[in-house]
CSV table of C-alpha atoms and ligand atoms in Angstrom, one decimal:
chain,number,residue,atom,x,y,z
A,135,UNK,CA,8.2,28.5,-10.5
A,136,UNK,CA,10.2,26.0,-8.7
A,137,UNK,CA,11.4,26.9,-5.2
A,138,UNK,CA,15.0,25.7,-4.6
A,139,UNK,CA,16.4,24.8,-1.3
A,140,UNK,CA,20.2,24.2,-1.1
A,141,UNK,CA,21.3,22.9,2.3
A,142,UNK,CA,23.4,19.9,3.7
A,143,UNK,CA,21.8,16.4,3.4
A,144,UNK,CA,21.1,16.3,7.0
A,145,UNK,CA,19.3,19.8,7.0
A,146,UNK,CA,17.3,18.7,4.0
A,147,UNK,CA,15.8,15.5,5.6
A,148,UNK,CA,15.1,17.6,8.9
A,149,UNK,CA,13.5,20.2,6.9
A,150,UNK,CA,11.3,17.8,4.7
A,151,UNK,CA,10.4,15.8,7.9
A,152,UNK,CA,9.0,19.1,9.5
A,153,UNK,CA,6.8,19.7,6.5
A,154,UNK,CA,5.4,16.2,6.8
A,155,UNK,CA,5.0,16.2,10.6
A,156,UNK,CA,3.2,19.6,10.2
A,157,UNK,CA,0.9,18.5,7.5
A,158,UNK,CA,0.0,15.2,8.9
A,159,UNK,CA,-0.9,16.7,12.2
A,160,UNK,CA,-2.9,19.4,10.3
A,161,UNK,CA,-4.8,16.9,8.3
A,162,UNK,CA,-4.4,13.3,9.9
A,163,UNK,CA,-6.4,11.9,6.8
A,164,UNK,CA,-3.7,13.2,4.4
A,165,UNK,CA,-3.1,11.6,1.1
A,166,UNK,CA,0.6,11.0,0.5
A,167,UNK,CA,2.3,10.3,-2.7
A,168,UNK,CA,5.4,8.1,-1.9
A,169,UNK,CA,8.5,7.4,-3.9
A,170,UNK,CA,11.2,4.5,-3.7
A,171,UNK,CA,14.9,4.7,-4.4
A,172,UNK,CA,17.7,5.7,-2.2
A,173,UNK,CA,16.6,9.3,-1.9
A,174,UNK,CA,13.4,8.8,0.3
A,175,UNK,CA,15.1,6.3,2.6
A,176,UNK,CA,16.6,8.8,5.1
A,177,UNK,CA,13.1,10.5,5.1
A,178,UNK,CA,11.3,7.3,5.9
A,179,UNK,CA,13.8,6.5,8.8
A,180,UNK,CA,12.9,10.0,10.4
A,181,UNK,CA,9.1,9.5,9.8
A,182,UNK,CA,9.5,6.3,11.7
A,183,UNK,CA,11.3,8.0,14.5
A,184,UNK,CA,8.7,10.6,14.6
A,185,UNK,CA,6.0,7.9,14.9
A,186,UNK,CA,8.0,6.0,17.6
A,187,UNK,CA,8.1,9.4,19.5
A,188,UNK,CA,4.4,9.9,19.1
A,189,UNK,CA,4.8,13.0,17.1
A,190,UNK,CA,2.7,11.6,14.2
A,191,UNK,CA,0.3,8.8,13.5
A,192,UNK,CA,-0.4,7.3,10.1
A,193,UNK,CA,-3.6,5.6,11.3
A,194,UNK,CA,-5.9,7.7,9.0
A,195,UNK,CA,-3.1,8.4,6.3
A,196,UNK,CA,-3.6,7.1,2.8
A,197,UNK,CA,-0.9,6.5,0.4
A,198,UNK,CA,-0.2,6.0,-3.2
A,199,UNK,CA,3.1,5.1,-4.7
A,200,UNK,CA,4.6,6.2,-7.9
A,201,UNK,CA,5.7,3.0,-9.6
A,202,UNK,CA,6.2,-0.7,-9.5
A,203,UNK,CA,8.4,-3.0,-11.7
A,204,UNK,CA,6.3,-5.0,-14.2
A,205,UNK,CA,6.1,-8.8,-13.6
A,206,UNK,CA,7.7,-8.8,-10.3
A,207,UNK,CA,6.0,-10.6,-7.3
A,208,UNK,CA,4.9,-8.6,-4.5
A,209,UNK,CA,7.1,-10.8,-2.1
A,210,UNK,CA,10.2,-10.5,-4.3
A,211,UNK,CA,12.5,-8.4,-2.2
A,212,UNK,CA,13.3,-6.2,-5.2
A,213,UNK,CA,9.7,-5.2,-5.6
A,214,UNK,CA,8.7,-1.6,-4.6
A,215,UNK,CA,6.0,-3.1,-2.5
A,216,UNK,CA,8.7,-4.9,-0.4
A,217,UNK,CA,10.8,-1.8,-0.3
A,218,UNK,CA,8.0,0.2,1.1
A,219,UNK,CA,7.0,-2.4,3.5
A,220,UNK,CA,10.5,-2.8,4.7
A,221,UNK,CA,11.2,1.0,4.9
A,222,UNK,CA,8.2,2.3,6.2
A,223,UNK,CA,4.7,0.6,6.3
A,224,UNK,CA,5.6,-2.3,8.5
A,225,UNK,CA,7.2,0.1,11.1
A,226,UNK,CA,4.2,2.4,11.5
A,227,UNK,CA,0.5,2.3,12.2
A,228,UNK,CA,-0.8,2.7,8.7
A,229,UNK,CA,-4.0,0.5,7.8
A,230,UNK,CA,-3.3,-1.9,5.0
A,231,UNK,CA,-6.4,-0.8,3.3
A,232,UNK,CA,-5.0,2.7,3.0
A,233,UNK,CA,-1.9,1.6,1.0
A,234,UNK,CA,-2.2,1.9,-2.7
A,235,UNK,CA,0.7,0.4,-4.8
A,236,UNK,CA,0.6,0.4,-8.4
A,237,UNK,CA,0.0,-2.9,-10.1
A,238,UNK,CA,2.8,-5.1,-11.2
A,239,UNK,CA,0.9,-5.9,-14.5
A,240,UNK,CA,-0.9,-3.9,-17.1
A,241,UNK,CA,-4.5,-5.3,-16.2
A,242,UNK,CA,-4.4,-3.4,-12.8
A,243,UNK,CA,-3.8,0.1,-14.4
A,244,UNK,CA,-7.5,0.9,-14.8
A,245,UNK,CA,-8.3,0.3,-11.2
A,246,UNK,CA,-5.4,2.2,-9.8
A,247,UNK,CA,-6.3,5.2,-11.9
A,248,UNK,CA,-9.7,4.9,-10.7
A,249,UNK,CA,-8.5,5.1,-7.1
A,250,UNK,CA,-6.2,7.9,-7.7
A,251,UNK,CA,-9.0,9.8,-9.5
A,252,UNK,CA,-11.2,9.4,-6.4
A,253,UNK,CA,-8.5,11.1,-4.1
A,254,UNK,CA,-6.3,14.1,-4.5
A,255,UNK,CA,-2.7,13.7,-3.5
A,256,UNK,CA,-1.8,16.4,-0.9
A,257,UNK,CA,2.1,15.9,-0.9
A,258,UNK,CA,3.9,14.2,-3.8
A,259,UNK,CA,7.4,13.0,-2.8
A,260,UNK,CA,9.9,12.7,-5.8
A,261,UNK,CA,13.4,11.6,-6.5
A,262,UNK,CA,14.8,12.2,-9.9
A,263,UNK,CA,16.5,10.0,-12.2
A,264,UNK,CA,20.0,10.8,-13.6
A,265,UNK,CA,18.4,11.1,-16.9
A,266,UNK,CA,15.7,13.5,-15.6
A,267,UNK,CA,12.8,10.8,-15.1
A,268,UNK,CA,10.4,11.3,-12.4
A,269,UNK,CA,8.6,8.1,-11.2
A,270,UNK,CA,9.5,5.9,-14.2
A,271,UNK,CA,8.4,8.6,-16.8
A,272,UNK,CA,11.4,8.3,-19.1
A,273,UNK,CA,12.6,11.0,-21.5
A,274,UNK,CA,10.2,11.4,-24.3
A,275,UNK,CA,7.0,10.5,-22.2
A,276,UNK,CA,4.2,12.8,-23.2
A,277,UNK,CA,3.3,15.3,-20.4
A,278,UNK,CA,-0.4,14.3,-20.5
A,279,UNK,CA,0.3,10.5,-19.6
A,280,UNK,CA,-1.5,9.0,-16.8
A,281,UNK,CA,-0.7,5.7,-15.2
A,282,UNK,CA,0.9,3.6,-17.9
A,283,UNK,CA,3.3,0.7,-18.8
A,284,UNK,CA,6.8,1.9,-19.5
A,285,UNK,CA,10.0,0.5,-21.1
A,286,UNK,CA,12.8,1.5,-18.9
A,287,UNK,CA,15.6,3.5,-20.4
A,288,UNK,CA,19.0,1.7,-20.6
A,289,UNK,CA,20.5,4.4,-18.3
A,290,UNK,CA,17.7,3.6,-15.7
A,291,UNK,CA,18.5,-0.2,-15.9
A,292,UNK,CA,22.1,0.6,-15.5
A,293,UNK,CA,21.4,3.0,-12.5
A,294,UNK,CA,19.0,0.5,-10.8
A,295,UNK,CA,21.3,-2.5,-11.3
A,296,UNK,CA,23.1,-1.6,-8.0
A,297,UNK,CA,20.0,-3.0,-6.2
A,298,UNK,CA,20.4,-6.3,-8.0
A,299,UNK,CA,22.8,-9.2,-7.9
A,300,UNK,CA,23.2,-9.3,-11.6
A,301,UNK,CA,22.1,-6.7,-14.3
A,302,UNK,CA,20.1,-9.3,-16.1
A,303,UNK,CA,17.8,-9.5,-13.0
A,304,UNK,CA,16.8,-5.8,-13.4
A,305,UNK,CA,13.3,-5.7,-14.8
A,306,UNK,CA,13.0,-3.8,-18.2
A,307,UNK,CA,9.4,-2.7,-17.8
A,308,UNK,CA,7.5,-1.0,-15.1
A,309,UNK,CA,4.0,0.5,-14.3
A,310,UNK,CA,4.2,4.2,-13.4
A,311,UNK,CA,2.0,6.9,-12.4
A,312,UNK,CA,2.0,9.4,-15.3
A,313,UNK,CA,3.4,13.0,-15.6
A,314,UNK,CA,-0.4,14.3,-15.6
A,315,UNK,CA,-1.1,12.3,-12.2
A,316,UNK,CA,2.0,13.9,-10.6
A,317,UNK,CA,1.1,17.4,-11.7
A,318,UNK,CA,-2.3,16.9,-9.9
A,319,UNK,CA,-0.8,16.8,-6.6
A,320,UNK,CA,-1.5,19.8,-4.4
A,321,UNK,CA,2.2,20.1,-3.2
A,322,UNK,CA,5.3,18.5,-4.7
A,323,UNK,CA,8.6,17.9,-2.8
A,324,UNK,CA,11.6,16.7,-5.0
A,325,UNK,CA,14.9,15.7,-3.4
A,326,UNK,CA,18.3,15.5,-5.1
A,327,UNK,CA,21.2,14.4,-3.2
A,328,UNK,CA,24.7,13.8,-4.5
A,329,UNK,CA,27.1,14.3,-7.2
A,330,UNK,CA,25.3,11.9,-9.7
A,331,UNK,CA,22.3,14.4,-9.9
A,332,UNK,CA,24.5,17.4,-10.6
A,333,UNK,CA,24.4,17.2,-14.3
A,334,UNK,CA,20.6,16.7,-14.6
A,335,UNK,CA,19.9,19.4,-12.0
A,336,UNK,CA,22.2,21.8,-14.0
A,337,UNK,CA,20.2,21.0,-17.2
A,338,UNK,CA,16.9,21.4,-15.3
A,339,UNK,CA,17.8,25.0,-14.2
A,340,UNK,CA,20.1,26.2,-17.1
A,341,UNK,CA,17.1,27.7,-19.0
A,342,UNK,CA,13.2,27.9,-18.8
A,343,UNK,CA,12.8,25.2,-21.2
A,344,UNK,CA,10.0,22.8,-20.6
A,345,UNK,CA,10.5,19.8,-22.7
A,346,UNK,CA,9.3,16.1,-22.8
A,347,UNK,CA,13.0,15.2,-23.2
A,348,UNK,CA,13.5,16.3,-19.7
A,349,UNK,CA,10.5,15.0,-17.8
A,350,UNK,CA,11.2,16.8,-14.6
A,351,UNK,CA,11.0,20.1,-16.4
A,352,UNK,CA,7.1,19.8,-16.4
A,353,UNK,CA,7.4,20.6,-12.6
A,354,UNK,CA,8.2,24.3,-13.8
A,355,UNK,CA,4.5,24.6,-14.5
A,356,UNK,CA,3.4,23.5,-11.1
A,357,UNK,CA,2.4,26.3,-8.5
A,358,UNK,CA,3.8,24.6,-5.4
A,359,UNK,CA,7.0,22.7,-6.1
A,360,UNK,CA,10.2,22.6,-3.9
A,361,UNK,CA,13.3,21.1,-5.0
A,362,UNK,CA,15.7,20.4,-2.0
A,363,UNK,CA,19.4,19.8,-3.0
A,364,UNK,CA,22.5,19.2,-1.4
A,365,UNK,CA,25.7,21.1,-2.2
A,366,UNK,CA,26.9,18.2,-4.4
A,367,UNK,CA,23.6,18.0,-6.4
A,368,UNK,CA,23.5,21.9,-6.7
A,369,UNK,CA,27.3,22.2,-7.5
A,370,UNK,CA,26.8,23.1,-11.2
A,371,UNK,CA,24.0,25.6,-10.9
B,411,GLP,C1,13.9,5.0,-9.6
B,411,GLP,C2,12.5,5.4,-9.3
B,411,GLP,C3,12.3,7.0,-9.3
B,411,GLP,C4,13.5,7.5,-8.3
B,411,GLP,C5,14.8,7.3,-9.2
B,411,GLP,C6,15.9,7.9,-8.4
B,411,GLP,O1,14.1,4.5,-10.9
B,411,GLP,N1,11.5,4.9,-10.2
B,411,GLP,O2,11.1,7.2,-8.7
B,411,GLP,O3,13.3,8.8,-8.1
B,411,GLP,O4,15.0,6.1,-9.7
B,411,GLP,O5,16.5,6.9,-7.6
B,411,GLP,P1,17.4,7.2,-6.2
B,411,GLP,O6,16.8,8.0,-5.4
B,411,GLP,O7,17.9,5.9,-6.0
B,411,GLP,O8,18.6,8.1,-6.9
């Protein structure tokens, strides 16, 4: 069962921040599954503010990110590593050794999986692609997939081209945590903001179907998932 929360964008980020502040304080060694994209950015800003106001510390927090473009150098400003560094890691007291980013090439997958299997993600943060992908698990990805190399769907390349100078610069492959890894998280928070997510949110909630053609539909099987939506994203449900 998915719990739905429909509120204004501002209220959503405040609500989710509250969850993080409470959970981090309850368990300072919490393991967080983090996401990239425009959706988590406001949350990361609020987490930095909370850290600056001494409401939370990341000194014992460990993180795992969902995905990384394949073949992109860490230092490249389009890498998800750079995104995380710029938007969160460099601004809080997290220890470098507690940051786990997926590899940018296939060879690192086994090691990433090993680390993931030694830990249990307490809260997994997710956005949703306009085609229903979570992390970079595109439509058609088997539900039992673990960290793997993916070929990005054309829709994803088109959507993500807004972050690049030219469409040709968007990587066509990535390394992503699989749907099985995501489902192992104790708690899952998915945030969907804006009209561009309205169609896929409608599809997700229009029936009880769980289908590999809509990767996010696997979340219906998880026992602690909340989807936070603003009025635009929820306007068709
Ligand atoms: C990207 C990421 C996903 C993210 C999704 C939505 O491709 N790999 O993890 O959830 O697209 O992005 P945004 O939040 O920018 O809409």
